[in-house]
Coordinates of C-alpha atoms and ligand atoms in Angstrom, one line a residue:
X160 CA -13.0 2.3 42.5
X161 CA -10.8 4.5 40.8
X162 CA -12.3 5.5 37.3
X163 CA -10.3 5.9 33.8
X164 CA -11.4 7.1 30.2
X165 CA -9.7 7.2 27.0
X166 CA -10.9 10.8 25.4
X167 CA -10.0 9.4 21.5
X168 CA -9.7 6.0 21.4
X169 CA -8.4 5.5 18.0
X170 CA -4.7 3.5 17.4
X171 CA -2.8 5.4 20.6
X172 CA -6.5 5.9 22.9
X173 CA -7.0 1.9 22.4
X174 CA -2.8 1.3 23.4
X175 CA -3.3 2.7 26.3
X176 CA -6.7 1.6 27.3
X177 CA -6.1 -2.2 26.5
X178 CA -3.4 -2.1 28.5
X179 CA -4.8 -0.2 31.4
X180 CA -7.7 -2.5 31.6
X181 CA -5.4 -6.1 31.4
X182 CA -3.6 -4.7 34.3
X183 CA -6.9 -5.0 36.2
X184 CA -8.5 -1.3 36.1
X185 CA -12.3 0.0 36.0
X186 CA -11.3 2.2 32.3
X187 CA -13.9 3.3 29.5
X188 CA -13.1 4.5 25.9
X189 CA -14.4 7.5 24.6
X190 CA -14.8 8.5 20.7
X191 CA -16.8 9.2 18.1
X192 CA -16.6 7.0 15.5
X193 CA -20.0 5.2 16.1
X194 CA -19.1 2.0 14.0
X195 CA -15.2 1.8 16.1
X196 CA -17.1 2.5 18.8
X197 CA -19.9 -0.2 18.4
X198 CA -17.6 -3.2 17.2
X199 CA -15.4 -3.1 20.7
X200 CA -19.3 -3.5 22.3
X201 CA -19.9 -6.0 20.2
X202 CA -16.6 -8.4 19.4
X203 CA -14.5 -6.5 21.7
X204 CA -11.4 -4.5 21.0
X205 CA -9.2 -6.6 17.7
X206 CA -5.0 -6.2 18.7
X207 CA -2.9 -8.3 16.1
X208 CA 1.0 -8.4 17.4
X209 CA 3.5 -9.5 15.8
X210 CA 2.7 -13.2 16.6
X211 CA -1.0 -13.6 17.4
X212 CA -4.8 -12.0 17.1
X213 CA -6.8 -12.0 20.0
X214 CA -9.5 -10.1 21.5
X215 CA -9.4 -7.2 24.5
X216 CA -13.1 -7.1 26.4
X217 CA -13.8 -3.3 27.7
X218 CA -16.6 -0.5 27.4
X219 CA -16.5 2.2 24.9
X220 CA -18.9 5.2 24.5
X221 CA -19.9 8.2 22.1
X222 CA -19.2 11.2 23.3
X223 CA -22.4 12.7 23.7
X224 CA -23.5 9.7 25.8
X225 CA -20.3 10.4 28.5
X226 CA -21.9 11.2 31.7
X227 CA -19.6 9.5 34.2
X228 CA -17.1 11.2 36.9
X229 CA -13.5 9.7 36.4
X230 CA -10.3 10.6 37.7
X231 CA -8.2 10.5 35.2
X232 CA -8.7 11.2 32.0
X233 CA -6.4 11.0 29.2
X234 CA -6.5 12.7 25.4
X235 CA -5.5 10.4 22.6
X236 CA -7.4 12.3 19.9
X237 CA -5.7 14.1 17.5
X238 CA -4.3 17.4 18.7
X239 CA -6.6 19.5 16.3
X240 CA -10.2 17.6 18.2
X241 CA -8.2 17.9 22.1
X242 CA -10.2 21.0 23.2
X243 CA -13.5 20.2 21.4
X244 CA -13.9 16.6 23.3
X245 CA -12.1 18.1 27.1
X246 CA -14.9 20.8 26.7
X247 CA -17.7 18.2 26.0
X248 CA -17.1 16.3 29.0
X249 CA -16.5 19.1 30.7
X250 CA -20.0 20.0 30.0
X251 CA -21.5 16.1 30.1
X252 CA -20.5 16.4 34.2
X253 CA -17.8 13.7 33.8
X254 CA -14.2 16.3 35.2
X255 CA -14.5 17.1 39.2
X256 CA -12.5 19.4 41.5
X257 CA -10.0 16.5 41.2
X258 CA -10.0 15.4 38.1
X259 CA -6.2 14.7 36.2
X260 CA -6.3 15.5 33.1
X261 CA -3.5 13.2 31.2
X262 CA -2.1 15.3 27.6
X263 CA -0.7 12.3 25.2
X264 CA -0.8 13.8 22.2
X265 CA 2.3 15.3 19.9
X266 CA 3.2 18.1 19.7
X267 CA 3.3 21.9 21.8
X268 CA 1.4 23.9 23.9
X269 CA -1.5 21.4 25.0
X270 CA -1.1 22.6 28.3
X271 CA -1.8 26.7 26.9
X272 CA -5.2 25.1 25.0
X273 CA -6.7 22.9 27.5
X274 CA -6.4 25.0 30.5
X275 CA -8.4 27.4 28.9
X276 CA -10.9 25.2 30.2
X277 CA -10.0 22.8 33.0
X278 CA -7.3 24.4 35.2
X279 CA -3.7 23.9 34.4
X280 CA -3.2 21.9 37.9
X281 CA -5.6 19.5 36.8
X282 CA -2.9 18.9 33.8
X283 CA -0.4 16.8 33.2
X284 CA 1.4 16.2 30.4
X285 CA 3.1 13.3 28.9
X286 CA 5.4 11.9 26.2
X287 CA 4.9 8.4 24.7
X288 CA 7.7 6.7 22.2
X289 CA 5.0 4.0 21.2
X290 CA 2.6 3.0 18.6
X291 CA 0.7 1.7 17.4
X292 CA -1.4 1.6 14.5
X293 CA -5.2 1.5 13.0
X294 CA -6.0 -1.2 10.8
X295 CA -10.4 -0.3 10.8
X296 CA -12.5 0.0 13.4
X297 CA -12.1 -2.2 16.6
X298 CA -9.0 -3.4 15.3
X299 CA -5.5 -2.3 16.1
X300 CA -2.6 -3.3 15.0
X301 CA 0.5 -3.7 18.0
X302 CA 4.3 -3.4 17.9
X303 CA 7.5 -2.7 19.6
X304 CA 8.4 -1.7 22.8
X305 CA 7.6 1.5 24.5
X306 CA 8.5 4.8 27.0
X307 CA 6.1 7.9 29.2
X308 CA 7.5 10.7 30.5
X309 CA 5.2 11.9 33.0
X310 CA 4.7 15.7 34.6
X311 CA 2.6 17.7 35.8
X312 CA 2.2 21.0 33.8
X313 CA 3.0 23.1 36.3
X314 CA 6.2 21.1 37.1
X315 CA 4.7 20.6 40.8
X316 CA 5.0 16.9 41.9
X317 CA 1.5 15.3 43.5
X318 CA -0.1 12.3 44.6
X319 CA -2.1 11.8 40.8
X320 CA 1.2 12.5 40.2
X321 CA 2.2 8.6 41.5
X322 CA -0.9 7.3 41.3
X323 CA -0.2 7.5 36.8
X324 CA 2.6 6.6 37.3
X325 CA 1.6 3.1 39.3
X326 CA -1.2 2.2 36.7
X327 CA 0.7 2.8 33.8
X328 CA 3.7 0.9 35.5
X329 CA 1.0 -2.2 36.2
X330 CA -0.6 -1.9 32.9
X331 CA 3.0 -2.5 31.2
X332 CA 3.8 0.7 29.5
X333 CA 7.4 1.6 30.9
X334 CA 6.2 5.1 32.6
X335 CA 8.5 7.1 34.0
X336 CA 7.9 10.6 36.2
X337 CA 10.3 13.5 34.7
X338 CA 11.7 16.5 36.2
X339 CA 11.3 19.0 32.7
X340 CA 8.8 17.4 30.7
X341 CA 8.9 19.5 28.4
X342 CA 12.6 19.0 26.6
X343 CA 11.2 15.7 26.3
X344 CA 8.1 17.2 24.4
X345 CA 10.1 19.6 22.7
X346 CA 13.0 17.1 21.7
X347 CA 10.0 14.5 20.0
X348 CA 8.1 17.5 19.0
X349 CA 11.5 18.3 15.9
X350 CA 11.7 14.7 15.1
X351 CA 7.8 15.3 13.6
X352 CA 8.5 18.8 13.2
X353 CA 11.4 18.0 10.5
X354 CA 10.8 14.4 9.0
X355 CA 6.3 15.0 9.2
X356 CA 6.5 17.6 7.1
X357 CA 9.4 17.0 4.5
X358 CA 8.4 12.8 4.1
X359 CA 5.2 13.8 3.2
X360 CA 6.0 17.0 0.6
X361 CA 8.2 15.2 -0.7
X362 CA 6.4 11.9 -0.5
X363 CA 9.5 9.8 1.0
X364 CA 9.9 7.2 3.5
X365 CA 12.3 8.8 5.9
X366 CA 14.9 6.6 5.0
X367 CA 14.5 8.2 0.9
X368 CA 14.4 11.9 2.6
X369 CA 18.2 10.6 4.8
X370 CA 19.9 9.0 1.8
X371 CA 20.9 12.5 0.0
X372 CA 23.9 14.3 0.3
X373 CA 22.1 17.7 1.5
X374 CA 18.7 16.1 3.5
X375 CA 20.7 17.2 6.8
X376 CA 21.7 20.6 5.8
X377 CA 17.7 20.9 5.6
X378 CA 17.8 19.5 8.4
X379 CA 19.7 21.6 10.3
X380 CA 18.0 24.8 9.0
X381 CA 14.4 23.6 10.6
X382 CA 16.3 22.9 14.0
X383 CA 17.9 26.0 14.1
X384 CA 14.9 27.4 14.7
X385 CA 12.8 25.7 16.6
X386 CA 16.3 25.7 19.7
X387 CA 16.1 29.6 19.2
X388 CA 12.6 29.4 19.7
X389 CA 12.6 26.9 22.8
X390 CA 15.3 29.0 24.0
X391 CA 12.9 31.9 24.5
X392 CA 10.1 29.7 26.1
X393 CA 13.4 29.3 28.7
X394 CA 14.0 25.2 27.2
X395 CA 17.3 23.8 27.1
X396 CA 17.6 21.9 23.3
X397 CA 20.8 20.5 22.2
X398 CA 20.9 21.0 18.0
X399 CA 23.8 18.6 17.9
X400 CA 21.1 16.2 20.2
X401 CA 19.4 17.3 18.0
X402 CA 20.4 16.0 14.8
X403 CA 21.7 13.1 15.9
X404 CA 18.1 12.1 16.9
X405 CA 16.9 12.7 13.8
X406 CA 19.9 10.2 11.7
X407 CA 18.7 7.5 13.9
X408 CA 15.4 7.2 12.8
X409 CA 17.1 7.0 8.8
X410 CA 18.0 3.6 9.1
X411 CA 15.8 0.6 7.4
X412 CA 16.2 -1.0 10.7
X413 CA 15.0 2.0 12.7
X414 CA 12.3 4.0 11.2
X415 CA 13.5 4.4 7.8
X416 CA 10.9 2.0 5.8
X417 CA 7.9 4.0 7.3
X418 CA 6.0 7.3 6.4
X419 CA 5.6 10.0 9.2
X420 CA 2.4 10.1 10.6
X421 CA 1.4 13.0 9.1
X422 CA 2.2 11.4 5.4
X423 CA -0.3 8.3 6.6
X424 CA -2.8 11.4 7.2
X425 CA -2.6 12.9 4.5
X426 CA -2.8 10.1 1.5
X427 CA -5.7 8.8 3.7
X428 CA -7.3 11.6 3.4
X429 CA -7.2 13.4 6.8
X430 CA -6.0 16.2 8.4
X431 CA -2.9 16.8 9.6
X432 CA -1.4 17.9 13.3
X433 CA 0.9 20.4 10.8
X434 CA -0.5 23.5 13.4
X435 CA 1.1 21.7 16.4
X436 CA 4.2 21.5 15.4
X437 CA 5.7 23.6 12.6
X438 CA 2.6 25.8 12.6
X439 CA 2.8 26.0 17.0
X440 CA 6.8 26.9 16.4
X441 CA 5.7 29.4 14.3
X442 CA 3.4 31.6 16.0
X443 CA 5.8 31.1 19.6
X444 CA 8.2 32.2 17.1
X445 CA 5.6 35.6 16.3
X446 CA 5.4 36.4 20.0
X447 CA 9.0 35.7 21.3
X448 CA 10.5 37.9 17.8
X449 CA 12.4 34.8 16.8
X450 CA 12.4 34.6 13.3
X451 CA 11.4 31.5 12.1
X452 CA 10.9 31.3 7.6
X453 CA 11.0 27.5 7.7
X454 CA 9.0 26.0 9.9
X455 CA 6.0 29.0 8.4
X456 CA 6.8 28.0 4.5
X457 CA 6.6 25.0 5.9
X458 CA 3.1 24.9 8.0
X459 CA 1.9 26.7 5.0
X460 CA 3.3 23.8 2.5
X461 CA 1.0 21.4 4.4
X462 CA -1.6 23.8 4.7
X463 CA -1.4 23.9 0.2
X464 CA -1.4 20.5 0.3
X465 CA -4.6 19.8 3.2
X466 CA -6.6 22.7 0.5
X467 CA -6.4 19.7 -1.8
X468 CA -8.6 17.2 0.0
Ligands
NAD635 P1 -6.0 7.8 15.3 O1 -6.4 9.0 14.6 O2 -5.6 6.4 15.3 O3 -7.3 8.2 16.8 C1 -7.4 9.9 17.5 C2 -8.9 9.2 17.9 O4 -10.0 10.7 18.0 C3 -9.8 8.5 16.7 O5 -10.7 6.8 16.8 C4 -11.4 9.4 16.0 O6 -12.4 8.9 15.8 C5 -11.1 10.4 17.9 N1 -11.6 11.4 17.9 C6 -11.3 12.7 17.0 N2 -12.3 13.7 17.2 C7 -12.7 13.5 18.5 C8 -13.8 14.3 19.0 N3 -13.8 14.8 18.6 N4 -14.6 13.0 20.6 C9 -14.2 11.9 20.3 N5 -13.4 11.6 19.6 C10 -12.6 11.9 18.3 O7 -5.3 8.8 16.3 P2 -3.5 7.8 16.9 O8 -2.5 7.8 16.0 O9 -4.1 7.5 17.9 O10 -2.9 9.5 17.7 C11 -3.3 9.8 18.3 C12 -2.8 11.6 18.9 O11 -1.0 10.3 19.8 C13 -1.7 12.0 18.4 O12 -1.1 13.3 18.9 C14 -0.5 11.9 18.1 O13 0.3 12.6 17.5 C15 0.1 10.8 19.0 N6 0.7 9.6 18.9 C16 0.6 8.8 18.0 C17 1.4 7.5 17.8 C18 0.6 6.0 16.8 O14 1.6 5.2 16.5 N7 -0.1 6.2 16.6 C19 2.3 7.4 19.1 C20 2.8 8.5 19.3 C21 2.3 9.6 19.9

């Protein structure tokens, strides 16, 4: 049977893993959080939805204990842990010549880093609009609906892409194959690069940030840099469409009442994914000689906050 692993089984990895398990597939959660793994194996994963609480039984294994070979590994650690995770799985013999490695993480440049460990032709990229929360070890909070766009990182189409699509859709995850996943990834990364650092630095909800006469002036300045860097990388983004995307998240009945995930990470004493958002824009800017002073400054400001943790 096709063997699937979720590498990094926190909020999002838990959501994807439980959905795939519910569809009858052979799926294993891999994580390095001992209490989480232990609770999943003893009680099952506890799922709280808007109107229900129930348990799903599926195996969870600590990264240090895994040695199974997998056909598909979905990477859902936070971005800064992904290379360490993939390297551990590689050294443990979990990856064979035909294992598909699917990154579903937020942020930019994952294909460049992960292809230092496995060939680019084995790497697949996805962007997801699903969300998930973790209430404690082995306890997921699942609300709302989402979708997934995916493509092989080198743009080639192969049988694996169709198999992954089938698995995700059997699992009710509303997936589609994209012909330009980079556009979707950069577009989501732009939204995150705007709202994550600004709401964290300002300590504001998305609504509070948007509800200011000058918020869009700040947003547009960040977007303009990102669009210029994307262009240098051969990716077409549209300034006004991106601004609209940001504006659509302001209302209280959209995401407005929430603090973005970076704010939650920072206030809970965890490092953020800034280096894979504005920080990656800044790195690409230097590489392609495109000025990115605002994204660079936001990166430094978040690092200053992180240094207080
Ligand atoms: P999370 O912190 O809930 O989960 C990450 C998991 O990875 C944790 O269980 C942690 O123990 C584990 N982990 C960290 N380092 C590890 C290592 N070296 N080896 C093994 N396990 C390790 O984070 P999340 O919210 O699920 O986010 C995961 C990714 O998905 C991020 O890139 C995030 O931006 C993206 N994402 C999240 C959401 C969401 O709503 N939560 C939505 C879309 C995308």
